[in-house]
PDB file of C-alpha atoms in Angstrom:
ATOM      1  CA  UNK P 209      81.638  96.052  96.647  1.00 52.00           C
ATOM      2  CA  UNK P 210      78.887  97.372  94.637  1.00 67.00           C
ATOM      3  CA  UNK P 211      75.666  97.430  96.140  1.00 76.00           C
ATOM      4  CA  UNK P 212      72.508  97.605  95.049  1.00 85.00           C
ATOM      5  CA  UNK P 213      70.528 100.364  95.439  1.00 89.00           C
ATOM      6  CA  UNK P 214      67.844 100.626  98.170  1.00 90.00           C
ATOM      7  CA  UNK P 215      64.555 100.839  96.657  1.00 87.00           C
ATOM      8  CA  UNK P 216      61.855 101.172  99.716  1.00 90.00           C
ATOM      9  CA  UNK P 217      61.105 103.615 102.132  1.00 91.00           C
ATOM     10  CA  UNK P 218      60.999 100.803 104.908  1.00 91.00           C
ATOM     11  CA  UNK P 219      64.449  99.866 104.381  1.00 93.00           C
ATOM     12  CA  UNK P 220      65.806 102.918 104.484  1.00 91.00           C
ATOM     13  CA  UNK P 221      64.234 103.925 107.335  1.00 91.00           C
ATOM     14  CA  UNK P 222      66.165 100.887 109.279  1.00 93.00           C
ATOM     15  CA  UNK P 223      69.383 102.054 107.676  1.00 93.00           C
ATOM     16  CA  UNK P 224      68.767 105.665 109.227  1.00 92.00           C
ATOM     17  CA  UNK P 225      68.823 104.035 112.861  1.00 93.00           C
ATOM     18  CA  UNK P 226      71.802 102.567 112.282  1.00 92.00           C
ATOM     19  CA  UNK P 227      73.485 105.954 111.407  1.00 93.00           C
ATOM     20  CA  UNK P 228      71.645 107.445 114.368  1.00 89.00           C
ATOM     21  CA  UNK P 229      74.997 107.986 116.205  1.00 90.00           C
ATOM     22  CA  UNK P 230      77.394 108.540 113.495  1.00 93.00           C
ATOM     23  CA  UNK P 231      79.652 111.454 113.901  1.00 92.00           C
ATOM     24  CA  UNK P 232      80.702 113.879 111.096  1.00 93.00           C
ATOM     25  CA  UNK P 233      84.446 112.729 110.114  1.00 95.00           C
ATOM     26  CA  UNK P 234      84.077 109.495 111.452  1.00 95.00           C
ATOM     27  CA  UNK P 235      84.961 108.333 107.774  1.00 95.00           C
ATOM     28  CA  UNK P 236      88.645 109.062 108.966  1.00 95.00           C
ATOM     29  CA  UNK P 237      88.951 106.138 110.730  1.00 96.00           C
ATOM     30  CA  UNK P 238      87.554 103.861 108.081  1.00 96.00           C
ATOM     31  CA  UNK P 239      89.921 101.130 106.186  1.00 97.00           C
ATOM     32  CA  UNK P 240      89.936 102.272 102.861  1.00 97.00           C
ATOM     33  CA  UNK P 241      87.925  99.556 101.547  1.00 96.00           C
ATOM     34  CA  UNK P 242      85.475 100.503 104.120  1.00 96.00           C
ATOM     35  CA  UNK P 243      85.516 104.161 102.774  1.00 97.00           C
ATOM     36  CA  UNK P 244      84.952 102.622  99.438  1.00 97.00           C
ATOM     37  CA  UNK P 245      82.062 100.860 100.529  1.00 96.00           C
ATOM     38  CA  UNK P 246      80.499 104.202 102.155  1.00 96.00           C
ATOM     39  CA  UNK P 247      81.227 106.183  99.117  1.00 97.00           C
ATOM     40  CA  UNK P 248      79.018 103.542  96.899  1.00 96.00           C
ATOM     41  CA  UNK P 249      76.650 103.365  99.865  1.00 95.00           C
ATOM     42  CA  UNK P 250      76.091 106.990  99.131  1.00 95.00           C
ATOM     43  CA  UNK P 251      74.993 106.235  95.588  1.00 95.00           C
ATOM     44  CA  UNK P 252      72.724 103.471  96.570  1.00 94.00           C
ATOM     45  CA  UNK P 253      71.372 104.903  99.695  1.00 93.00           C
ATOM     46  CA  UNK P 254      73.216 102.026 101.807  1.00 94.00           C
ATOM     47  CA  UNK P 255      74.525 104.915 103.724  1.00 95.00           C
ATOM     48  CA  UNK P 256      72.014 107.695 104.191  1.00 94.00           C
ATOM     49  CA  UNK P 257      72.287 111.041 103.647  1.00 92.00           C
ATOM     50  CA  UNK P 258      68.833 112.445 105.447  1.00 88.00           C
ATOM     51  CA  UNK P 259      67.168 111.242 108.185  1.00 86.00           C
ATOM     52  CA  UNK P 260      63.481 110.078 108.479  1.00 87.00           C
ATOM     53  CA  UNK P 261      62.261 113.889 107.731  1.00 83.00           C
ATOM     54  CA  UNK P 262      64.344 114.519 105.213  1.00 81.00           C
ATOM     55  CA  UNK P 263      67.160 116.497 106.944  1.00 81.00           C
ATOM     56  CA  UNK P 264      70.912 116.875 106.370  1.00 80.00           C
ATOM     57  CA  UNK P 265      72.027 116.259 109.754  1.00 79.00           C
ATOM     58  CA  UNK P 266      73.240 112.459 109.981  1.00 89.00           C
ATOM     59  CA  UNK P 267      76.749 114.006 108.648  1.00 92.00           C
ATOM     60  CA  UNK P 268      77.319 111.279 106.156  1.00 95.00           C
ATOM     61  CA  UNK P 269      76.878 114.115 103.112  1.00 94.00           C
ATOM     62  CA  UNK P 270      79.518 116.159 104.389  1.00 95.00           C
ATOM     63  CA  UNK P 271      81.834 113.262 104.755  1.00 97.00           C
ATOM     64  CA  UNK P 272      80.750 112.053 101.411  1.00 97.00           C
ATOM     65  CA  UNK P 273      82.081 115.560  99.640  1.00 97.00           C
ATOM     66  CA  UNK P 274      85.017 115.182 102.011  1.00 97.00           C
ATOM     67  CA  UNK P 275      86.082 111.546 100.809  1.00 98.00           C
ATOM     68  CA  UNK P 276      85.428 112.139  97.122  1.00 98.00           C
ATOM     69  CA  UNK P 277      88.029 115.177  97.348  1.00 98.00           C
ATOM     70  CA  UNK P 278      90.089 112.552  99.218  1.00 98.00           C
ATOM     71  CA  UNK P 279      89.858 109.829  96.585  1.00 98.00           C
ATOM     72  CA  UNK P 280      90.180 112.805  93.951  1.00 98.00           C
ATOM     73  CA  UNK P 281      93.316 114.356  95.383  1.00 98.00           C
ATOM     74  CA  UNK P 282      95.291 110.913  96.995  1.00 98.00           C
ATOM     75  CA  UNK P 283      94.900 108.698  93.801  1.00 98.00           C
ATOM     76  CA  UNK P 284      98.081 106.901  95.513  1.00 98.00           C
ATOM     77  CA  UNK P 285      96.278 105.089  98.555  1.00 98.00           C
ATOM     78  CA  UNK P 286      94.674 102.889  95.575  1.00 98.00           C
ATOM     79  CA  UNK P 287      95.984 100.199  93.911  1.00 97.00           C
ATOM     80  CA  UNK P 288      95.414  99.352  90.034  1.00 96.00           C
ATOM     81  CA  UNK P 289      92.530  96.394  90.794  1.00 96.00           C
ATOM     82  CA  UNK P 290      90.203  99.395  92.755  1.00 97.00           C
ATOM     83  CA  UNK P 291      89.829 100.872  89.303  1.00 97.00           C
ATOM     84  CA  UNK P 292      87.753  97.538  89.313  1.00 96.00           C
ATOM     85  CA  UNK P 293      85.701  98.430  91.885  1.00 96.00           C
ATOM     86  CA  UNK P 294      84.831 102.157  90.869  1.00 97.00           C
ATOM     87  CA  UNK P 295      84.081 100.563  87.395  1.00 96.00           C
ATOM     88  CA  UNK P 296      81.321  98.082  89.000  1.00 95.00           C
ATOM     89  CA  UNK P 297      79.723 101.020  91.148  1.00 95.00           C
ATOM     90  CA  UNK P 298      78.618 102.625  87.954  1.00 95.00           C
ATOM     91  CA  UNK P 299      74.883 102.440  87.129  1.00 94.00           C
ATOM     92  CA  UNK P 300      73.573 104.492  83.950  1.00 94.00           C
ATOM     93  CA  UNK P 301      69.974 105.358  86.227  1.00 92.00           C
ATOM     94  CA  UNK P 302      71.441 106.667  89.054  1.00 91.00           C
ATOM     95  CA  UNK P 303      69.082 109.019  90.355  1.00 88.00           C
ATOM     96  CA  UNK P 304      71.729 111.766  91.233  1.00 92.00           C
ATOM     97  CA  UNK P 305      74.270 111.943  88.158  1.00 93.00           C
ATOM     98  CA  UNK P 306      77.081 113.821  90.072  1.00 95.00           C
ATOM     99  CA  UNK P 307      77.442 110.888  91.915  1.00 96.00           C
ATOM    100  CA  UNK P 308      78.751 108.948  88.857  1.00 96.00           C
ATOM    101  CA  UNK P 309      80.803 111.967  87.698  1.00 96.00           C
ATOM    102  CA  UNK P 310      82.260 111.688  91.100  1.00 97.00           C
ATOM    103  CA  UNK P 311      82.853 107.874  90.216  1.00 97.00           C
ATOM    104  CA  UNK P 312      84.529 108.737  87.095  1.00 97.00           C
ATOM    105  CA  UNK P 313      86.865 111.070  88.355  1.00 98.00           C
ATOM    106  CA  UNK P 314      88.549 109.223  91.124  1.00 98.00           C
ATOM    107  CA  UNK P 315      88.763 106.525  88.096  1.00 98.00           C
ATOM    108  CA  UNK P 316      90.472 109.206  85.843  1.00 98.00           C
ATOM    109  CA  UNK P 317      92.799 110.441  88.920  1.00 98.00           C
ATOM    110  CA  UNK P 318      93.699 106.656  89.625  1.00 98.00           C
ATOM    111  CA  UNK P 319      94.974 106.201  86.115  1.00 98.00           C
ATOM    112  CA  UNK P 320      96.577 109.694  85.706  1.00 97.00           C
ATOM    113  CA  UNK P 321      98.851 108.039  88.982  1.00 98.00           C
ATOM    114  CA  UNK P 322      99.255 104.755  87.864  1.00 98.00           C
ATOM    115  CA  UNK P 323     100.130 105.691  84.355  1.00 97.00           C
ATOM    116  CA  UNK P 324      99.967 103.364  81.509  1.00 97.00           C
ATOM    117  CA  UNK P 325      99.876 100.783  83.551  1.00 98.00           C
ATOM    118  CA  UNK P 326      96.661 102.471  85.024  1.00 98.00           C
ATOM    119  CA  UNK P 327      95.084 102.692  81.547  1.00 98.00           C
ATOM    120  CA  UNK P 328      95.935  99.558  80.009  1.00 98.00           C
ATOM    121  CA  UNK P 329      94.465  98.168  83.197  1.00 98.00           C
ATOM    122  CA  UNK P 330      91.217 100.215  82.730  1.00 98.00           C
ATOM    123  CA  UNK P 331      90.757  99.241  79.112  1.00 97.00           C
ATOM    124  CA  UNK P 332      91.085  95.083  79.747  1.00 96.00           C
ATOM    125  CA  UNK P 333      88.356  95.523  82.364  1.00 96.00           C
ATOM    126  CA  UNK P 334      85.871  97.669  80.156  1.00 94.00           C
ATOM    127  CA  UNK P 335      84.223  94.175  79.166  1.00 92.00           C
ATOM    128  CA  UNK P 336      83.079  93.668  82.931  1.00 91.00           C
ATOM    129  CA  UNK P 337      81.434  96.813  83.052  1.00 92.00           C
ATOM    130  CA  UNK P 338      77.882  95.530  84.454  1.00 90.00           C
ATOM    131  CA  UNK P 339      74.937  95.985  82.204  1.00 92.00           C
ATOM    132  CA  UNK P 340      73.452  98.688  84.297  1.00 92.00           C
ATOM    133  CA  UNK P 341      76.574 100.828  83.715  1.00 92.00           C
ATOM    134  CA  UNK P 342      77.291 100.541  80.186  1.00 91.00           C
ATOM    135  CA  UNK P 343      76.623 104.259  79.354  1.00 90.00           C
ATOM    136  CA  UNK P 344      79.122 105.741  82.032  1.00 91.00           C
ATOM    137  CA  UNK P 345      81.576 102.776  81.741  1.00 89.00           C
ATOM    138  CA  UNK P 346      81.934 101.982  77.829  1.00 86.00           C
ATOM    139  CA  UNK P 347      81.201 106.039  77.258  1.00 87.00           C
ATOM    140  CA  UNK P 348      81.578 108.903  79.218  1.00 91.00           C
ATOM    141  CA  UNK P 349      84.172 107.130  81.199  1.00 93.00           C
ATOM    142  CA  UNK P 350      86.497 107.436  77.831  1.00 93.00           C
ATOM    143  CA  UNK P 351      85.311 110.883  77.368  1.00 90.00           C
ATOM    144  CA  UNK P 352      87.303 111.889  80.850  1.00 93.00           C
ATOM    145  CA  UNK P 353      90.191 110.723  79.283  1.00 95.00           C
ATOM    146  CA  UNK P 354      90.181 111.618  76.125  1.00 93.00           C
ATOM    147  CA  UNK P 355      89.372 115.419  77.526  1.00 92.00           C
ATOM    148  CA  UNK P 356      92.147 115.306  80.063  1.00 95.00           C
ATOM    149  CA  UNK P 357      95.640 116.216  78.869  1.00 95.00           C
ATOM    150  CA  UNK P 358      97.312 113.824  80.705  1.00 96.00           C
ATOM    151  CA  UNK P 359      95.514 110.710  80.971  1.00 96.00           C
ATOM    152  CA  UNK P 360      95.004 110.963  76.891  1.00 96.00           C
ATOM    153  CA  UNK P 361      98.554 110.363  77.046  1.00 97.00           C
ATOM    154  CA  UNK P 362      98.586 107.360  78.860  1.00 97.00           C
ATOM    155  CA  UNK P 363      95.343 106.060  76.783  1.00 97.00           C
ATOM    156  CA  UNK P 364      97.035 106.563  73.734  1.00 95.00           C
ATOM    157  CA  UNK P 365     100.336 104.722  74.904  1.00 95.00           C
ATOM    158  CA  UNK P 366      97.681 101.471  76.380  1.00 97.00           C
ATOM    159  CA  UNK P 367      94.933 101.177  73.733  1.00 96.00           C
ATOM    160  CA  UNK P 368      97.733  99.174  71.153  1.00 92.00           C
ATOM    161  CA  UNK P 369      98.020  96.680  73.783  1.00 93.00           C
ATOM    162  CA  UNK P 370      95.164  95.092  74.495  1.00 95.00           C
ATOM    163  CA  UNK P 371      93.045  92.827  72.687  1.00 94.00           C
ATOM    164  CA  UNK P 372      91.143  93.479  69.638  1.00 93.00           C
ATOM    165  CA  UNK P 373      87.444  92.998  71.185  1.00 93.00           C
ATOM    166  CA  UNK P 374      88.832  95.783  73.810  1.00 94.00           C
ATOM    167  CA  UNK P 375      89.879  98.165  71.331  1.00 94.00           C
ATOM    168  CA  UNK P 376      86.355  97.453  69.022  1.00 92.00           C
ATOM    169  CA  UNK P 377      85.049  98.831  72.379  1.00 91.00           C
ATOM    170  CA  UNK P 378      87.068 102.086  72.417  1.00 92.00           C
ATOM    171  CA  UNK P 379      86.344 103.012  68.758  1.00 91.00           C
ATOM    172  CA  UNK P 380      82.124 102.079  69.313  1.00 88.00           C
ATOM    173  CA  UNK P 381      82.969 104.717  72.378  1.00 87.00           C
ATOM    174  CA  UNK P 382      84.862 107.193  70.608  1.00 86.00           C
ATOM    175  CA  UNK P 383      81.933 107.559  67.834  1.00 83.00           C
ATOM    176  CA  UNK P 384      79.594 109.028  70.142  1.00 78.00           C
ATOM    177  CA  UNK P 385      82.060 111.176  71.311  1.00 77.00           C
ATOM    178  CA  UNK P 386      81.975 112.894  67.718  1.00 75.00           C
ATOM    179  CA  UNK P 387      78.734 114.933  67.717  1.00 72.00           C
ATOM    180  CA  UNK P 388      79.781 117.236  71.047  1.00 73.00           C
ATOM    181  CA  UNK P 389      83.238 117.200  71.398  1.00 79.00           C
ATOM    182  CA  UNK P 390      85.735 120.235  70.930  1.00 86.00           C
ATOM    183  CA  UNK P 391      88.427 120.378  67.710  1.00 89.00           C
ATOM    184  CA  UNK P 392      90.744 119.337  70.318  1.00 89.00           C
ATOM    185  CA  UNK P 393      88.953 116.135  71.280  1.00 87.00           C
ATOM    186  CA  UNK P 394      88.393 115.177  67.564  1.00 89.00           C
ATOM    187  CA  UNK P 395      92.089 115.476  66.908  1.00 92.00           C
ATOM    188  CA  UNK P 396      92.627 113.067  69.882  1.00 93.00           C
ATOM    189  CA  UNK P 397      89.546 111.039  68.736  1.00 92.00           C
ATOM    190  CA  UNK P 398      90.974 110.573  65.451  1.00 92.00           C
ATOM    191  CA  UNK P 399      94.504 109.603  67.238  1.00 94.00           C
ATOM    192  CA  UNK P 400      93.060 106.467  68.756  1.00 94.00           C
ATOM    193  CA  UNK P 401      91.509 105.832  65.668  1.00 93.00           C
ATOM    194  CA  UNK P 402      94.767 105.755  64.078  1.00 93.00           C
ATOM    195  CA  UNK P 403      96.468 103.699  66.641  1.00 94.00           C
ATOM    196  CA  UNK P 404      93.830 101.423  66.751  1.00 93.00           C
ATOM    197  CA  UNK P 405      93.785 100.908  62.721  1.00 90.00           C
ATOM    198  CA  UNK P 406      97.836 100.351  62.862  1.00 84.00           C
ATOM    199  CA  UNK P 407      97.772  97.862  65.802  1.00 70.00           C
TER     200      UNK P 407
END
């Protein structure tokens, strides 16, 4: 799920009791949709990562670097709908933008294992993207693939097959992309363009 973030003091306070006893690693134990839900409760402060004075010693940090590595580097425990889920997390004011980068890149590592399949998948579900994530989601979230050598591949084979609105969505994306991009990622850039105009 996606939460929303935690906007007073007072309720984060009553969060930090409840992490009062947690134990650095305890994230191995989690279901993986549990460990889902604690990486986005990271982002959103549902799972805190200092305690009432501000210190790093509840241990969910740590465990937060060690899951996103986890995510990053076992892109098989996930199935093609959680790309679904790492889409929804994605909020444009985040107030820690690494997190989202962190987002994107177990999205990008999902795909690069599922394959086309993985970006064709990706691409139908750009139109759910909630509002508040439109930057990361219908933007930079294109950028990691078009950047990466392998996922570009899979993009490339995906974006003729889905609908028309979808791929009206791509080429809006790929136009920002334009101004600070490398000659490598306009020759890609101008690839999809192609594709797109011959589907």
């Amino acid at each position: 799920m996606a939460y929303e973030p935690v906007t007073s003091r007072e309720e984060y306070l009553e969060i930090v009791k409840q992490y009062k006893d947690y134990k650095k690693g305890a994230y191995q134990s989690m279901s993986l949709e549990e460990k889902i839900n604690f990486f986005d409760g990271i982002h959103t402060d549902h799972v805190p990562m200092f305690d009432e004075n501000g210190n790093d010693t509840l241990g969910t940090l740590w465990d937060y670097g060690e899951l996103t590595h986890a995510f990053i580097d076992h892109p098989e425990v996930f199935s093609l709908t959680d790309i679904s889920k790492f889409l929804e997390m994605l909020d444009d004011d985040c107030y820690q933008p690494s997190f989202m980068d962190d987002t994107l890149k177990v999205i990008r590592s999902i795909i690069r294992f599922q394959g086309k399949a993985g970006a064709v998948y990706f691409l139908k579900n750009l139109p759910d993207v909630p509002q508040r994530g439109k930057k990361y989601g219908l933007h930079y979230s294109i950028h990691y693939l078009v950047a990466d050598d392998s996922a570009f591949q899979y993009l490339k084979e995906a974006v003729s097959e889905v609908e028309p609105s979808v791929q009206v969505l791509v080429i809006q994306s790929i136009k920002d992309l334009k101004s600070y991009t490398d000659e490598t990622g306009l020759g890609r850039i101008r690839e999809l363009e192609q594709i797109i105009s011959h589907a």
